[in-house]
Amino acid sequence: MGLGKYQEVWMMRRSKLEMYIDILKVLAHRGPLKLTHIMYKANVNCSVLKEYLDFLIKQNLVEERTIGKKRVVYAITPRGITVLKYFRELKQILPIIEEARNKAPVPY
């Protein structure tokens, strides 16, 4: 028996951490972007994106810049780049840890 449509969607949902990382990746690769461009590239709806950008700004991972009189763009900070780098390194290490844990004898 297969999964229902809604179960498949639920299982594919990203965690907050994954969404934060996706936003940082978009800004790292594309440079400063307007809200709508981040929204489409990171596949996040507008209200959620605003909430997540506020968090990332408070953590000094993203900064808001005003260009001209009205245009607002968001850019990754040096600290954001460092966090992204550490996340990538951790992601490479985790499969090794998981593999070792699976091979370890189970204590009784």
Tab-separated table of N, CA and C in Angstrom:
chain	number	residue	atom	x	y	z
A	1	MET	N	0.844	-1.179	0.000
A	1	MET	CA	0.000	0.000	0.000
A	1	MET	C	0.888	1.241	0.000
A	2	GLY	N	0.682	2.133	-0.946
A	2	GLY	CA	1.515	3.321	-1.084
A	2	GLY	C	1.103	4.433	-0.130
A	3	LEU	N	1.960	5.402	-0.043
A	3	LEU	CA	1.671	6.564	0.798
A	3	LEU	C	0.648	7.444	0.107
A	4	GLY	N	-0.182	8.088	0.887
A	4	GLY	CA	-1.124	9.043	0.330
A	4	GLY	C	-0.400	10.311	-0.091
A	5	LYS	N	-1.080	11.109	-0.889
A	5	LYS	CA	-0.500	12.351	-1.409
A	5	LYS	C	-0.004	13.257	-0.281
A	6	TYR	N	-0.800	13.421	0.764
A	6	TYR	CA	-0.438	14.330	1.838
A	6	TYR	C	0.685	13.772	2.702
A	7	GLN	N	0.731	12.450	2.849
A	7	GLN	CA	1.824	11.840	3.601
A	7	GLN	C	3.148	12.054	2.875
A	8	GLU	N	3.137	11.937	1.545
A	8	GLU	CA	4.361	12.149	0.769
A	8	GLU	C	4.842	13.586	0.916
A	9	VAL	N	3.930	14.526	0.841
A	9	VAL	CA	4.288	15.940	0.983
A	9	VAL	C	4.839	16.193	2.376
A	10	TRP	N	4.184	15.644	3.402
A	10	TRP	CA	4.640	15.847	4.769
A	10	TRP	C	6.040	15.294	4.969
A	11	MET	N	6.328	14.129	4.392
A	11	MET	CA	7.636	13.511	4.562
A	11	MET	C	8.726	14.307	3.848
A	12	MET	N	8.351	15.076	2.840
A	12	MET	CA	9.330	15.830	2.069
A	12	MET	C	9.566	17.223	2.646
A	13	ARG	N	8.830	17.637	3.654
A	13	ARG	CA	8.993	18.971	4.223
A	13	ARG	C	10.393	19.149	4.784
A	14	ARG	N	10.900	20.350	4.608
A	14	ARG	CA	12.228	20.663	5.135
A	14	ARG	C	12.123	21.151	6.572
A	15	SER	N	13.158	20.886	7.330
A	15	SER	CA	13.225	21.409	8.694
A	15	SER	C	13.579	22.896	8.625
A	16	LYS	N	13.441	23.583	9.745
A	16	LYS	CA	13.837	24.996	9.797
A	16	LYS	C	15.308	25.147	9.446
A	17	LEU	N	16.128	24.268	10.000
A	17	LEU	CA	17.565	24.337	9.726
A	17	LEU	C	17.836	24.201	8.231
A	18	GLU	N	17.178	23.248	7.583
A	18	GLU	CA	17.373	23.069	6.141
A	18	GLU	C	16.945	24.312	5.370
A	19	MET	N	15.871	24.945	5.811
A	19	MET	CA	15.409	26.156	5.133
A	19	MET	C	16.373	27.316	5.362
A	20	TYR	N	16.890	27.449	6.584
A	20	TYR	CA	17.892	28.488	6.849
A	20	TYR	C	19.109	28.276	5.946
A	21	ILE	N	19.561	27.042	5.861
A	21	ILE	CA	20.734	26.725	5.044
A	21	ILE	C	20.445	26.995	3.573
A	22	ASP	N	19.255	26.645	3.105
A	22	ASP	CA	18.897	26.911	1.705
A	22	ASP	C	18.929	28.407	1.406
A	23	ILE	N	18.435	29.218	2.320
A	23	ILE	CA	18.458	30.678	2.138
A	23	ILE	C	19.897	31.176	2.092
A	24	LEU	N	20.726	30.700	3.009
A	24	LEU	CA	22.141	31.102	3.014
A	24	LEU	C	22.841	30.673	1.728
A	25	LYS	N	22.546	29.463	1.246
A	25	LYS	CA	23.156	28.981	-0.002
A	25	LYS	C	22.778	29.871	-1.177
A	26	VAL	N	21.499	30.228	-1.261
A	26	VAL	CA	21.036	31.094	-2.354
A	26	VAL	C	21.787	32.419	-2.321
A	27	LEU	N	21.893	33.018	-1.144
A	27	LEU	CA	22.577	34.311	-1.032
A	27	LEU	C	24.076	34.182	-1.284
A	28	ALA	N	24.667	33.062	-0.891
A	28	ALA	CA	26.102	32.857	-1.124
A	28	ALA	C	26.399	32.695	-2.611
A	29	HIS	N	25.518	32.019	-3.331
A	29	HIS	CA	25.773	31.746	-4.747
A	29	HIS	C	25.273	32.836	-5.687
A	30	ARG	N	24.228	33.545	-5.291
A	30	ARG	CA	23.613	34.535	-6.187
A	30	ARG	C	23.937	35.975	-5.825
A	31	GLY	N	24.520	36.192	-4.648
A	31	GLY	CA	24.814	37.562	-4.235
A	31	GLY	C	23.586	38.217	-3.627
A	32	PRO	N	23.661	39.509	-3.325
A	32	PRO	CA	22.515	40.211	-2.736
A	32	PRO	C	21.282	40.102	-3.636
A	33	LEU	N	20.144	39.773	-3.021
A	33	LEU	CA	18.909	39.574	-3.782
A	33	LEU	C	17.724	40.234	-3.099
A	34	LYS	N	16.724	40.570	-3.913
A	34	LYS	CA	15.463	41.064	-3.382
A	34	LYS	C	14.696	39.892	-2.780
A	35	LEU	N	13.760	40.230	-1.925
A	35	LEU	CA	12.954	39.237	-1.228
A	35	LEU	C	12.317	38.231	-2.194
A	36	THR	N	11.711	38.723	-3.255
A	36	THR	CA	11.014	37.815	-4.178
A	36	THR	C	11.965	36.842	-4.863
A	37	HIS	N	13.172	37.299	-5.171
A	37	HIS	CA	14.138	36.402	-5.808
A	37	HIS	C	14.581	35.296	-4.842
A	38	ILE	N	14.784	35.653	-3.585
A	38	ILE	CA	15.144	34.644	-2.579
A	38	ILE	C	13.989	33.656	-2.432
A	39	MET	N	12.785	34.189	-2.408
A	39	MET	CA	11.590	33.373	-2.242
A	39	MET	C	11.520	32.274	-3.309
A	40	TYR	N	11.742	32.640	-4.557
A	40	TYR	CA	11.672	31.659	-5.646
A	40	TYR	C	12.865	30.714	-5.658
A	41	LYS	N	14.053	31.245	-5.436
A	41	LYS	CA	15.264	30.409	-5.495
A	41	LYS	C	15.335	29.417	-4.337
A	42	ALA	N	14.875	29.830	-3.142
A	42	ALA	CA	14.927	28.957	-1.965
A	42	ALA	C	13.631	28.166	-1.775
A	43	ASN	N	12.634	28.454	-2.611
A	43	ASN	CA	11.342	27.761	-2.549
A	43	ASN	C	10.694	27.890	-1.161
A	44	VAL	N	10.526	29.148	-0.738
A	44	VAL	CA	9.932	29.460	0.567
A	44	VAL	C	8.849	30.508	0.344
A	45	ASN	N	7.696	30.363	1.005
A	45	ASN	CA	6.656	31.375	0.812
A	45	ASN	C	7.048	32.678	1.512
A	46	CYS	N	6.406	33.753	1.116
A	46	CYS	CA	6.819	35.096	1.531
A	46	CYS	C	6.779	35.309	3.046
A	47	SER	N	5.698	34.918	3.700
A	47	SER	CA	5.595	35.174	5.144
A	47	SER	C	6.631	34.375	5.929
A	48	VAL	N	6.858	33.131	5.530
A	48	VAL	CA	7.877	32.305	6.193
A	48	VAL	C	9.261	32.888	5.931
A	49	LEU	N	9.510	33.306	4.705
A	49	LEU	CA	10.812	33.877	4.356
A	49	LEU	C	11.113	35.113	5.194
A	50	LYS	N	10.133	35.991	5.358
A	50	LYS	CA	10.343	37.195	6.176
A	50	LYS	C	10.725	36.827	7.609
A	51	GLU	N	10.021	35.845	8.159
A	51	GLU	CA	10.311	35.384	9.525
A	51	GLU	C	11.734	34.820	9.609
A	52	TYR	N	12.114	34.004	8.628
A	52	TYR	CA	13.433	33.374	8.641
A	52	TYR	C	14.539	34.391	8.388
A	53	LEU	N	14.290	35.356	7.516
A	53	LEU	CA	15.284	36.407	7.285
A	53	LEU	C	15.484	37.242	8.547
A	54	ASP	N	14.399	37.545	9.256
A	54	ASP	CA	14.526	38.280	10.525
A	54	ASP	C	15.434	37.525	11.488
A	55	PHE	N	15.228	36.213	11.597
A	55	PHE	CA	16.068	35.397	12.471
A	55	PHE	C	17.523	35.433	12.009
A	56	LEU	N	17.754	35.244	10.707
A	56	LEU	CA	19.119	35.224	10.170
A	56	LEU	C	19.805	36.580	10.338
A	57	ILE	N	19.046	37.656	10.233
A	57	ILE	CA	19.593	39.002	10.445
A	57	ILE	C	19.992	39.173	11.916
A	58	LYS	N	19.121	38.741	12.827
A	58	LYS	CA	19.425	38.852	14.262
A	58	LYS	C	20.649	38.030	14.647
A	59	GLN	N	20.899	36.951	13.921
A	59	GLN	CA	22.069	36.104	14.185
A	59	GLN	C	23.315	36.609	13.455
A	60	ASN	N	23.181	37.724	12.731
A	60	ASN	CA	24.272	38.308	11.946
A	60	ASN	C	24.782	37.350	10.858
A	61	LEU	N	23.854	36.597	10.271
A	61	LEU	CA	24.199	35.699	9.169
A	61	LEU	C	23.808	36.313	7.828
A	62	VAL	N	22.842	37.222	7.880
A	62	VAL	CA	22.350	37.933	6.694
A	62	VAL	C	22.217	39.399	7.074
A	63	GLU	N	22.437	40.270	6.090
A	63	GLU	CA	22.220	41.697	6.340
A	63	GLU	C	21.270	42.265	5.300
A	64	GLU	N	20.511	43.258	5.735
A	64	GLU	CA	19.574	43.949	4.858
A	64	GLU	C	20.255	45.216	4.360
A	65	ARG	N	20.204	45.437	3.061
A	65	ARG	CA	20.815	46.633	2.472
A	65	ARG	C	19.761	47.392	1.680
A	66	THR	N	19.823	48.713	1.763
A	66	THR	CA	18.931	49.549	0.967
A	66	THR	C	19.737	50.162	-0.163
A	67	ILE	N	19.258	49.947	-1.374
A	67	ILE	CA	19.926	50.488	-2.558
A	67	ILE	C	19.019	51.578	-3.120
A	68	GLY	N	19.567	52.765	-3.259
A	68	GLY	CA	18.744	53.880	-3.704
A	68	GLY	C	17.772	54.277	-2.607
A	69	LYS	N	16.574	54.691	-3.007
A	69	LYS	CA	15.598	55.149	-2.016
A	69	LYS	C	14.698	54.037	-1.491
A	70	LYS	N	14.421	53.039	-2.321
A	70	LYS	CA	13.424	52.049	-1.919
A	70	LYS	C	13.868	50.596	-2.021
A	71	ARG	N	14.792	50.290	-2.870
A	71	ARG	CA	15.123	48.890	-3.146
A	71	ARG	C	15.880	48.250	-1.976
A	72	VAL	N	15.311	47.194	-1.441
A	72	VAL	CA	15.924	46.461	-0.331
A	72	VAL	C	16.397	45.110	-0.845
A	73	VAL	N	17.648	44.792	-0.539
A	73	VAL	CA	18.199	43.482	-0.890
A	73	VAL	C	18.794	42.855	0.367
A	74	TYR	N	18.982	41.561	0.299
A	74	TYR	CA	19.551	40.812	1.418
A	74	TYR	C	20.832	40.146	0.950
A	75	ALA	N	21.843	40.176	1.822
A	75	ALA	CA	23.152	39.612	1.480
A	75	ALA	C	23.655	38.762	2.637
A	76	ILE	N	24.394	37.726	2.305
A	76	ILE	CA	25.004	36.884	3.333
A	76	ILE	C	26.195	37.642	3.923
A	77	THR	N	26.403	37.518	5.209
A	77	THR	CA	27.530	38.174	5.886
A	77	THR	C	28.719	37.209	5.929
A	78	PRO	N	29.899	37.711	6.272
A	78	PRO	CA	31.043	36.800	6.449
A	78	PRO	C	30.745	35.702	7.476
A	79	ARG	N	30.028	36.062	8.541
A	79	ARG	CA	29.655	35.048	9.543
A	79	ARG	C	28.719	34.001	8.929
A	80	GLY	N	27.818	34.433	8.056
A	80	GLY	CA	26.914	33.509	7.369
A	80	GLY	C	27.673	32.542	6.484
A	81	ILE	N	28.697	33.042	5.811
A	81	ILE	CA	29.535	32.184	4.964
A	81	ILE	C	30.267	31.155	5.823
A	82	THR	N	30.759	31.592	6.982
A	82	THR	CA	31.445	30.673	7.900
A	82	THR	C	30.496	29.582	8.383
A	83	VAL	N	29.281	29.956	8.767
A	83	VAL	CA	28.294	28.974	9.227
A	83	VAL	C	27.977	27.978	8.115
A	84	LEU	N	27.825	28.470	6.896
A	84	LEU	CA	27.547	27.599	5.751
A	84	LEU	C	28.693	26.620	5.526
A	85	LYS	N	29.915	27.101	5.665
A	85	LYS	CA	31.099	26.245	5.509
A	85	LYS	C	31.116	25.146	6.569
A	86	TYR	N	30.870	25.524	7.829
A	86	TYR	CA	30.845	24.534	8.914
A	86	TYR	C	29.720	23.523	8.719
A	87	PHE	N	28.583	23.988	8.230
A	87	PHE	CA	27.463	23.079	7.982
A	87	PHE	C	27.837	22.045	6.922
A	88	ARG	N	28.491	22.490	5.861
A	88	ARG	CA	28.916	21.555	4.804
A	88	ARG	C	29.899	20.525	5.351
A	89	GLU	N	30.836	20.972	6.185
A	89	GLU	CA	31.806	20.045	6.783
A	89	GLU	C	31.098	19.043	7.694
A	90	LEU	N	30.164	19.523	8.486
A	90	LEU	CA	29.419	18.654	9.384
A	90	LEU	C	28.595	17.636	8.594
A	91	LYS	N	28.014	18.084	7.511
A	91	LYS	CA	27.207	17.201	6.661
A	91	LYS	C	28.059	16.067	6.080
A	92	GLN	N	29.331	16.348	5.790
A	92	GLN	CA	30.232	15.315	5.277
A	92	GLN	C	30.617	14.327	6.368
A	93	ILE	N	30.739	14.801	7.601
A	93	ILE	CA	31.155	13.949	8.717
A	93	ILE	C	30.006	13.068	9.207
A	94	LEU	N	28.794	13.587	9.197
A	94	LEU	CA	27.657	12.857	9.763
A	94	LEU	C	27.434	11.473	9.161
A	95	PRO	N	27.533	11.277	7.854
A	95	PRO	CA	27.356	9.910	7.334
A	95	PRO	C	28.385	8.932	7.909
A	96	ILE	N	29.591	9.398	8.160
A	96	ILE	CA	30.633	8.544	8.734
A	96	ILE	C	30.243	8.157	10.161
A	97	ILE	N	29.744	9.121	10.931
A	97	ILE	CA	29.316	8.855	12.305
A	97	ILE	C	28.140	7.883	12.307
A	98	GLU	N	27.172	8.119	11.441
A	98	GLU	CA	25.990	7.255	11.356
A	98	GLU	C	26.386	5.833	10.969
A	99	GLU	N	27.310	5.715	10.026
A	99	GLU	CA	27.783	4.403	9.582
A	99	GLU	C	28.465	3.661	10.737
A	100	ALA	N	29.307	4.355	11.493
A	100	ALA	CA	29.999	3.743	12.630
A	100	ALA	C	28.998	3.319	13.706
A	101	ARG	N	27.989	4.138	13.929
A	101	ARG	CA	26.974	3.818	14.931
A	101	ARG	C	26.194	2.568	14.526
A	102	ASN	N	25.887	2.431	13.242
A	102	ASN	CA	25.141	1.271	12.762
A	102	ASN	C	25.954	-0.017	12.868
A	103	LYS	N	27.276	0.078	12.787
A	103	LYS	CA	28.144	-1.096	12.859
A	103	LYS	C	28.479	-1.485	14.296
A	104	ALA	N	28.304	-0.570	15.227
A	104	ALA	CA	28.656	-0.834	16.629
A	104	ALA	C	27.727	-1.897	17.204
A	105	PRO	N	28.271	-2.777	18.056
A	105	PRO	CA	27.418	-3.796	18.676
A	105	PRO	C	26.401	-3.150	19.612
A	106	VAL	N	25.234	-3.715	19.644
A	106	VAL	CA	24.168	-3.192	20.492
A	106	VAL	C	24.353	-3.742	21.900
A	107	PRO	N	24.506	-2.869	22.921
A	107	PRO	CA	24.672	-3.353	24.299
A	107	PRO	C	23.349	-3.895	24.843
A	108	TYR	N	23.433	-4.968	25.609
A	108	TYR	CA	22.224	-5.559	26.202
A	108	TYR	C	22.189	-5.336	27.669
